[in-house]
Coordinates of C-alpha atoms in Angstrom, one line a residue:
X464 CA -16.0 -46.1 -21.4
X465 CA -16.9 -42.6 -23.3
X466 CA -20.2 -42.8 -21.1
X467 CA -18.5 -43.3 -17.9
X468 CA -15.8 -40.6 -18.0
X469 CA -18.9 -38.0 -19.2
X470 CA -21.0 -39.2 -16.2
X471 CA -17.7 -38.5 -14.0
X472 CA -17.1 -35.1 -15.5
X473 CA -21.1 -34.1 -14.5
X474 CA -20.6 -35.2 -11.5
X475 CA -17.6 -33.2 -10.6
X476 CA -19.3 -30.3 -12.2
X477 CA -22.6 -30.8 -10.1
X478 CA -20.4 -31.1 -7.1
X479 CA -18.3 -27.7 -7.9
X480 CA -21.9 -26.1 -8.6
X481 CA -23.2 -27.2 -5.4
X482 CA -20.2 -25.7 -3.5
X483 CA -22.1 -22.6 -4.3
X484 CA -25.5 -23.2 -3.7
X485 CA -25.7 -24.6 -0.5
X486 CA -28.9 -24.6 2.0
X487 CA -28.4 -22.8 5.4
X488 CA -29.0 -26.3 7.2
X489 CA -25.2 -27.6 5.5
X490 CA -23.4 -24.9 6.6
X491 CA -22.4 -23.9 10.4
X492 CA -24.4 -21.1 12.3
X493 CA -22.3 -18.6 12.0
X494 CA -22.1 -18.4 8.0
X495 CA -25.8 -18.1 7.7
X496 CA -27.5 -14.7 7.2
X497 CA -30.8 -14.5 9.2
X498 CA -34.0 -14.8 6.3
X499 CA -31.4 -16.3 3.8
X500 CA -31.9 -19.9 3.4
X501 CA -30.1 -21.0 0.1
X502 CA -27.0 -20.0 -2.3
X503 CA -24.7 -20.4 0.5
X504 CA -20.6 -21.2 -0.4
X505 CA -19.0 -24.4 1.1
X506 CA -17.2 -22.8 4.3
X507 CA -13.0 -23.4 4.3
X508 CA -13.4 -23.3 0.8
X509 CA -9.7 -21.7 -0.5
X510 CA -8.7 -18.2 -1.9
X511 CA -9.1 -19.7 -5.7
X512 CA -12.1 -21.0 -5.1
X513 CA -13.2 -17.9 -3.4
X514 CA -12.3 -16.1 -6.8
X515 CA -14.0 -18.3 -9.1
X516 CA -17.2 -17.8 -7.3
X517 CA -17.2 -14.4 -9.1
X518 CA -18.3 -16.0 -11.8
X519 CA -21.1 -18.3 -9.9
X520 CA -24.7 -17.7 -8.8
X521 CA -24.3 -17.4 -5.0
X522 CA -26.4 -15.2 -1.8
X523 CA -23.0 -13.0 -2.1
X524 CA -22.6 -12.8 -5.8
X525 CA -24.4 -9.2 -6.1
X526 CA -22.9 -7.8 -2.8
X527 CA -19.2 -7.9 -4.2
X528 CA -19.8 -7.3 -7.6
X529 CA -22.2 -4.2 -6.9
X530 CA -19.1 -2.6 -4.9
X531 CA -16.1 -3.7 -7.6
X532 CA -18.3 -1.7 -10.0
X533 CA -19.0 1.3 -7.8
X534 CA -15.1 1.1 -7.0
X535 CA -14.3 1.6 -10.4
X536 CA -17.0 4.7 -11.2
X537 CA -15.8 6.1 -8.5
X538 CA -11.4 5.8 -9.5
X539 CA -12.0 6.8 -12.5
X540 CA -14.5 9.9 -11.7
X541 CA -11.5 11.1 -9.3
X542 CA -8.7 10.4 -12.2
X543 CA -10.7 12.9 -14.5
X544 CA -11.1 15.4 -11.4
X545 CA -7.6 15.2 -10.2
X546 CA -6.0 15.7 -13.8
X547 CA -7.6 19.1 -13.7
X548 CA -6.8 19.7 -9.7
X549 CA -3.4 17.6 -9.1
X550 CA -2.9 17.8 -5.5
X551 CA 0.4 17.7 -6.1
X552 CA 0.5 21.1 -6.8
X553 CA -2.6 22.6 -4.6
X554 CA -2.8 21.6 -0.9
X555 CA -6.8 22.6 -0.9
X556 CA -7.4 19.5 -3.1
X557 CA -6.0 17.5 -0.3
X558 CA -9.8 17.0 1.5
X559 CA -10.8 15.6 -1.5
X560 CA -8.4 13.5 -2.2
X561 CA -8.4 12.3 1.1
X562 CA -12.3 11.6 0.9
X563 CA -11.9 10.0 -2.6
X564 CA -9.2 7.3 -1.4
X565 CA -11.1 6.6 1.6
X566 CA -14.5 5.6 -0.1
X567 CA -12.6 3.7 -3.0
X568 CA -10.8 1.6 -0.3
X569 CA -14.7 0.9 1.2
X570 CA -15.5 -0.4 -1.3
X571 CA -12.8 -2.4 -2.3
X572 CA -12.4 -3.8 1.1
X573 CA -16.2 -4.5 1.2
X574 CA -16.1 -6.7 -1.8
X575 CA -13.3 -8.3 -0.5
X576 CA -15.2 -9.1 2.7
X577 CA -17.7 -10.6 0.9
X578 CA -15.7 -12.7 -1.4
X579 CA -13.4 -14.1 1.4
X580 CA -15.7 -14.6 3.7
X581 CA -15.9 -18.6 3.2
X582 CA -12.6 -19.2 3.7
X583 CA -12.8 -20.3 7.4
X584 CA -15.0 -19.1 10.8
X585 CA -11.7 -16.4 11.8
X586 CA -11.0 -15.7 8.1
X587 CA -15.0 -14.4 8.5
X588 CA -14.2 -12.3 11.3
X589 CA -11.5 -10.7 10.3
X590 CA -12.7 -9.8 6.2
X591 CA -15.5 -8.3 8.2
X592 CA -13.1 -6.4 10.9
X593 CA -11.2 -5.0 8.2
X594 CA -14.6 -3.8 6.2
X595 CA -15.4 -1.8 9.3
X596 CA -12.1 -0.3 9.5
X597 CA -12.6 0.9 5.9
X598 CA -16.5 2.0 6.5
X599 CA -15.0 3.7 9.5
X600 CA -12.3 5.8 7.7
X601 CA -14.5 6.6 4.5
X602 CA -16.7 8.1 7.4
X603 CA -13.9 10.1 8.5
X604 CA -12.5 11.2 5.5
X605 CA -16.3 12.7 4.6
X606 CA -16.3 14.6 8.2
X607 CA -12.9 16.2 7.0
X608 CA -14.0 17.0 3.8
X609 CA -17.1 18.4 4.5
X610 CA -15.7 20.5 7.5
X611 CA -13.0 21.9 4.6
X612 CA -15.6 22.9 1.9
X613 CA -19.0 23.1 3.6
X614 CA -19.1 24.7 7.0
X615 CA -21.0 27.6 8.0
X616 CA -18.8 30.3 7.3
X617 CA -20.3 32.7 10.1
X618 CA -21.4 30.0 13.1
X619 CA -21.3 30.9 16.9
X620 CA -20.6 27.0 17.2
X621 CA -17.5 26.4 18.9
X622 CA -17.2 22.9 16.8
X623 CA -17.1 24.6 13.3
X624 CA -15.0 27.7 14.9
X625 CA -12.2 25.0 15.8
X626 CA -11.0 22.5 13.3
X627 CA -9.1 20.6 16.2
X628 CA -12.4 20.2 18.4
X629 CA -14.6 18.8 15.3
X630 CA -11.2 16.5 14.1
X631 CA -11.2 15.1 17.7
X632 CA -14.5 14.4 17.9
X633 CA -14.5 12.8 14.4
X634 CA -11.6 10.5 14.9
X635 CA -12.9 9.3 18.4
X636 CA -16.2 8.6 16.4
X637 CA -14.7 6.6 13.9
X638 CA -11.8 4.4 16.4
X639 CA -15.5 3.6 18.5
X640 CA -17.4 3.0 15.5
X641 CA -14.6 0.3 14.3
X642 CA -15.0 -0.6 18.3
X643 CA -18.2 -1.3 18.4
X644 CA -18.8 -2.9 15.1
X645 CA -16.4 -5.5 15.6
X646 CA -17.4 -6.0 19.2
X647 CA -20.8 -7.0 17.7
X648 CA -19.7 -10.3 16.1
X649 CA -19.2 -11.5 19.5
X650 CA -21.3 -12.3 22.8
X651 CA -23.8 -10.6 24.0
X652 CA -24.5 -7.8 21.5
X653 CA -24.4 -10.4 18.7
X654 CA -28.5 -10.7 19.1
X655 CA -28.3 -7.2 18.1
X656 CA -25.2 -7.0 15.6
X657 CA -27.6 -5.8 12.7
X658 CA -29.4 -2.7 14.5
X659 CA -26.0 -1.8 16.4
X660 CA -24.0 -1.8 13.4
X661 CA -26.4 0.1 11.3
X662 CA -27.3 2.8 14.3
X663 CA -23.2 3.2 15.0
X664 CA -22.7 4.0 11.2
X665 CA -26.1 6.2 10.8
X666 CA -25.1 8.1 14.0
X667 CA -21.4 8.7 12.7
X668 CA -22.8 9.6 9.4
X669 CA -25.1 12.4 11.1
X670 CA -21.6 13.8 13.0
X671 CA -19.4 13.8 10.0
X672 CA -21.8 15.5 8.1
X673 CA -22.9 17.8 10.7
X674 CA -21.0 21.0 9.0
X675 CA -23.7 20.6 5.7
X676 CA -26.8 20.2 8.0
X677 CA -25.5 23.2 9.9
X678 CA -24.9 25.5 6.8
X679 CA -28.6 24.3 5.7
X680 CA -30.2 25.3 8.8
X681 CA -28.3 28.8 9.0
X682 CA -28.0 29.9 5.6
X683 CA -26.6 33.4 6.4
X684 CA -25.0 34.5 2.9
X685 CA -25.1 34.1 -0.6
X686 CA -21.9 31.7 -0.3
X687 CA -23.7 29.5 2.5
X688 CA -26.7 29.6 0.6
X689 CA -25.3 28.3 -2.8
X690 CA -27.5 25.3 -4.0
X691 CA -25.7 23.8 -6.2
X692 CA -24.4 20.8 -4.4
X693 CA -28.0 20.8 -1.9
X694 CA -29.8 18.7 -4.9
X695 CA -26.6 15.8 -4.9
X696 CA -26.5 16.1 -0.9
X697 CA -30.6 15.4 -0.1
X698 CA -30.6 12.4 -2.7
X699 CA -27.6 11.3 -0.9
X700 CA -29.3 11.5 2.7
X701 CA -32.5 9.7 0.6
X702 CA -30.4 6.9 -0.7
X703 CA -28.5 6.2 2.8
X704 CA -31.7 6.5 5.0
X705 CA -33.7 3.9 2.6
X706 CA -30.2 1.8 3.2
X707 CA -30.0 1.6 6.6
X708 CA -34.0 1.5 6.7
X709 CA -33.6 -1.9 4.9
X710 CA -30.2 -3.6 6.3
X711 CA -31.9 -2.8 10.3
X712 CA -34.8 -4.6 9.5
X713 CA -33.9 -6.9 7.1
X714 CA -36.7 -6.1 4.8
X715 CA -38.4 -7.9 2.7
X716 CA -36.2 -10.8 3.1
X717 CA -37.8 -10.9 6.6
X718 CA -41.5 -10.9 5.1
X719 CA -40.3 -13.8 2.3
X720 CA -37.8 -16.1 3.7
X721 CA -36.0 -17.7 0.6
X722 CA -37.3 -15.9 -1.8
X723 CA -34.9 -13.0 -2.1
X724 CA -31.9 -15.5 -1.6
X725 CA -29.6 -14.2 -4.5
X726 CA -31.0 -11.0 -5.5
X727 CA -33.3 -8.3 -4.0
X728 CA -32.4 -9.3 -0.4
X729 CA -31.9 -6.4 2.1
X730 CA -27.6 -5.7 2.0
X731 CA -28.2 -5.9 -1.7
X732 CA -30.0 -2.4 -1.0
X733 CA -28.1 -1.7 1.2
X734 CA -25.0 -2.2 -1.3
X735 CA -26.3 -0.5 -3.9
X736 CA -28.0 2.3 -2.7
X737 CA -24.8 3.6 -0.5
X738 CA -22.9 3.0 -3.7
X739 CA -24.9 5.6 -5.5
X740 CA -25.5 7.5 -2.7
X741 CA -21.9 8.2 -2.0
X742 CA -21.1 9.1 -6.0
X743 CA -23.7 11.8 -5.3
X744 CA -21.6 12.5 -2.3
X745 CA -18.6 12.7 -4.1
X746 CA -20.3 15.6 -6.4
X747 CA -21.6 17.9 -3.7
X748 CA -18.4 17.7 -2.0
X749 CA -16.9 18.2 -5.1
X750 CA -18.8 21.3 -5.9
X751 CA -18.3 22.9 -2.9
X752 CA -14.7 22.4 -3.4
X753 CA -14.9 24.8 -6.7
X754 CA -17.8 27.0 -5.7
X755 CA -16.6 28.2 -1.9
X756 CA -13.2 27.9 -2.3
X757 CA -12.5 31.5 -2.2
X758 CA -14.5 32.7 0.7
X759 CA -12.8 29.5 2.6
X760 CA -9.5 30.4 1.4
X761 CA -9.9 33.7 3.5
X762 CA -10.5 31.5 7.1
X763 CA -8.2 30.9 9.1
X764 CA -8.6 27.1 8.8
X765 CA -7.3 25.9 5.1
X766 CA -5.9 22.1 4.4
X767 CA -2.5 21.1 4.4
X768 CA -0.4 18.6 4.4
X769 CA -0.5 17.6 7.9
X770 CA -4.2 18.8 9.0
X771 CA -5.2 16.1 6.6
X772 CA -3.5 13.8 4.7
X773 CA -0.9 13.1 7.3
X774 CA -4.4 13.1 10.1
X775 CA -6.2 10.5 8.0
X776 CA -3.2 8.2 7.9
X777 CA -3.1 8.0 11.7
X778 CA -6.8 7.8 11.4
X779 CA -6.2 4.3 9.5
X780 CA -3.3 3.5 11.5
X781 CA -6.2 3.8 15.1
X782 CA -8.4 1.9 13.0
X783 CA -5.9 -0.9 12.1
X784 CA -4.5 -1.4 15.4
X785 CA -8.3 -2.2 16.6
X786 CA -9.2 -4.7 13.9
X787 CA -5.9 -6.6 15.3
X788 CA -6.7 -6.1 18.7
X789 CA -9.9 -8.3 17.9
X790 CA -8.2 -10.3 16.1
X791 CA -5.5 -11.2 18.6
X792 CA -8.5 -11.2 21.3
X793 CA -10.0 -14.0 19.1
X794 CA -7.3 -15.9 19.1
X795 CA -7.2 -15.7 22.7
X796 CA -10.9 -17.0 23.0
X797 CA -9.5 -20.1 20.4
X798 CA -6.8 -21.2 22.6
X799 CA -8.9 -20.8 26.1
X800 CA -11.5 -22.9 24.1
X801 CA -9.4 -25.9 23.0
X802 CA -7.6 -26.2 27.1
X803 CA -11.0 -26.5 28.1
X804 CA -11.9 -29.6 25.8
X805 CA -8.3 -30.8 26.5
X806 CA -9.0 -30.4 29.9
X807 CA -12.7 -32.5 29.8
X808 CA -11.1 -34.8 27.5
X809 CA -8.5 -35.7 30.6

């Protein structure tokens, strides 16, 4: 009897493991990552299970526990920095701030992507509709940040001269990059979804960070010049190139199918390196902040409540509205799907 009920419990316990290390072949075509041919979760699994696969060696293990962590580094860095600048009291924090809430809720909505992601086919969609959102706004909240502490103080450029000009152009970039990101997880660009999604975010990055790469180039004055927050911004660049280098081509998984299954495998790097990438971000922003702040302070141009905060609020609220406008599309495409086998069924 003893003998039985321990042979029942292994088997429940291999079973429970197996829900977590599945081959690409057992689950449907659209939970498989190309390259990636084990450590697959049990699709429709629920939100429990979903949590206890934290604790269980799967193909997604490393890409939400390398964000949690870099969530956390990253909250408590700005607790330390905004006991000694409280926003509350100084509107030219507010940038910061702004850019510091932004990436913490990347990363926390990119490990929750990647932990809910088995849940069901639209569950899928819609953790990964939601992580563009959030990639979207961290993007915006760096353009407004940057433009605050590290433009060109003396430019001829009409887009650094005008705050509303570069805004506009930032917040259309980031409502098409949510756009276009989403759109790739359907029809024809899906072939593509990989290069589109990694060129959409490398180009936005390039445009949000346009008022650093200016400065760089022009370096008219001592305060322009300052190189302090250069070293941080260049390893940045380095980290996020290598990044999106990988993720495009799916390197090395590519070259060794299976082998990089649960660790090493290209969004790992792509994970991982952004992560520390955008810490180093966080610092050059950060000392830009403190080191230019009083030649800023006498431009015309200066944060406040409502030229950022208050703009990266409606920001989200663009962003949210197109993640359920594909959403609400999908269910469209669900219920035009099932009158049509209704329909041959008749």
């Amino acid at each position: 009897m003893g003998s039985c009920c321990e042979l029942t419990s292994d088997l429940n316990f291999n079973l429970a493991e197996d829900n977590f290390r599945l081959p690409d072949y057992k689950v449907p075509f659209e939970f498989r990552e190309p390259y990636i041919l084990t450590g697959y979760r049990r699709p429709r699994i629920s939100a429990r299970e979903c949590l206890h696969s934290l604790f269980k060696r799967s193909n997604e293990t490393i890409n939400v526990w390398s964000h949690v962590i870099a969530c956390a580094v990253l909250v408590c860095r700005s607790i330390v920095v905004f006991k000694q600048h409280n926003p509350l009291e100084d509107a030219f924090v507010y940038p910061l701030l702004s850019f510091a809430v932004g990436t913490s809720a990347m990363f926390f909505m990119s490990s929750g992507a990647h932990l809910f992601n088995s849940m069901s086919s639209k569950s899928r969609h819609v953790c990964f509709f939601f992580d563009y959102a959030a990639i979207s706004m961290y993007a915006f909240s760096a353009g407004q940040a940057f433009y605050f502490y590290s433009r060109p103080l003396n430019t001829d450029w009409l887009i650094f001269r005008s705050y509303s000009v570069f805004v506009a152009v930032c917040v259309l970039v980031s409502i098409l990059s949510t756009y276009a990101c989403c759109a790739s997880r359907h029809g024809r660009l899906i072939d593509f979804k990989f290069l589109l999604r990694t060129g959409t975010f490398a180009a936005s990055f390039f445009i949000n960070t346009l008022p650093y790469w200016l400065r760089m180039w022009q370096c008219s004055s001592d305060v322009d010049c300052n190189v302090v927050s250069i070293p941080y911004f260049k390893r940045q660049f380095m980290f996020f190139v290598v990044a999106a280098l990988a993720n495009g081509s799916r390197l090395p998984e590519r070259l060794l199918p299976g082998v990089f299954d649960f660790c090493g495998q290209s969004h790992h790097f792509l994970h991982i390196l952004c992560a520390i990438g955008t810490v180093d971000e966080f610092t050059a922003i950060y000392l830009d902040m403190l080191g230019r702040r009083k030649a800023l302070e006498e431009m015309s141009t200066i944060p406040t409540f409502t030229n950022s905060l208050c703009l990266t609020l409606f920001v989200l609220a663009a962003n949210v509205a197109v993640v359920f406008w594909f959403t609400m599309s999908m269910k469209s495409i669900e219920n035009a799907d099932k009158k049509k086998a209704r329909g041959k069924g008749n």
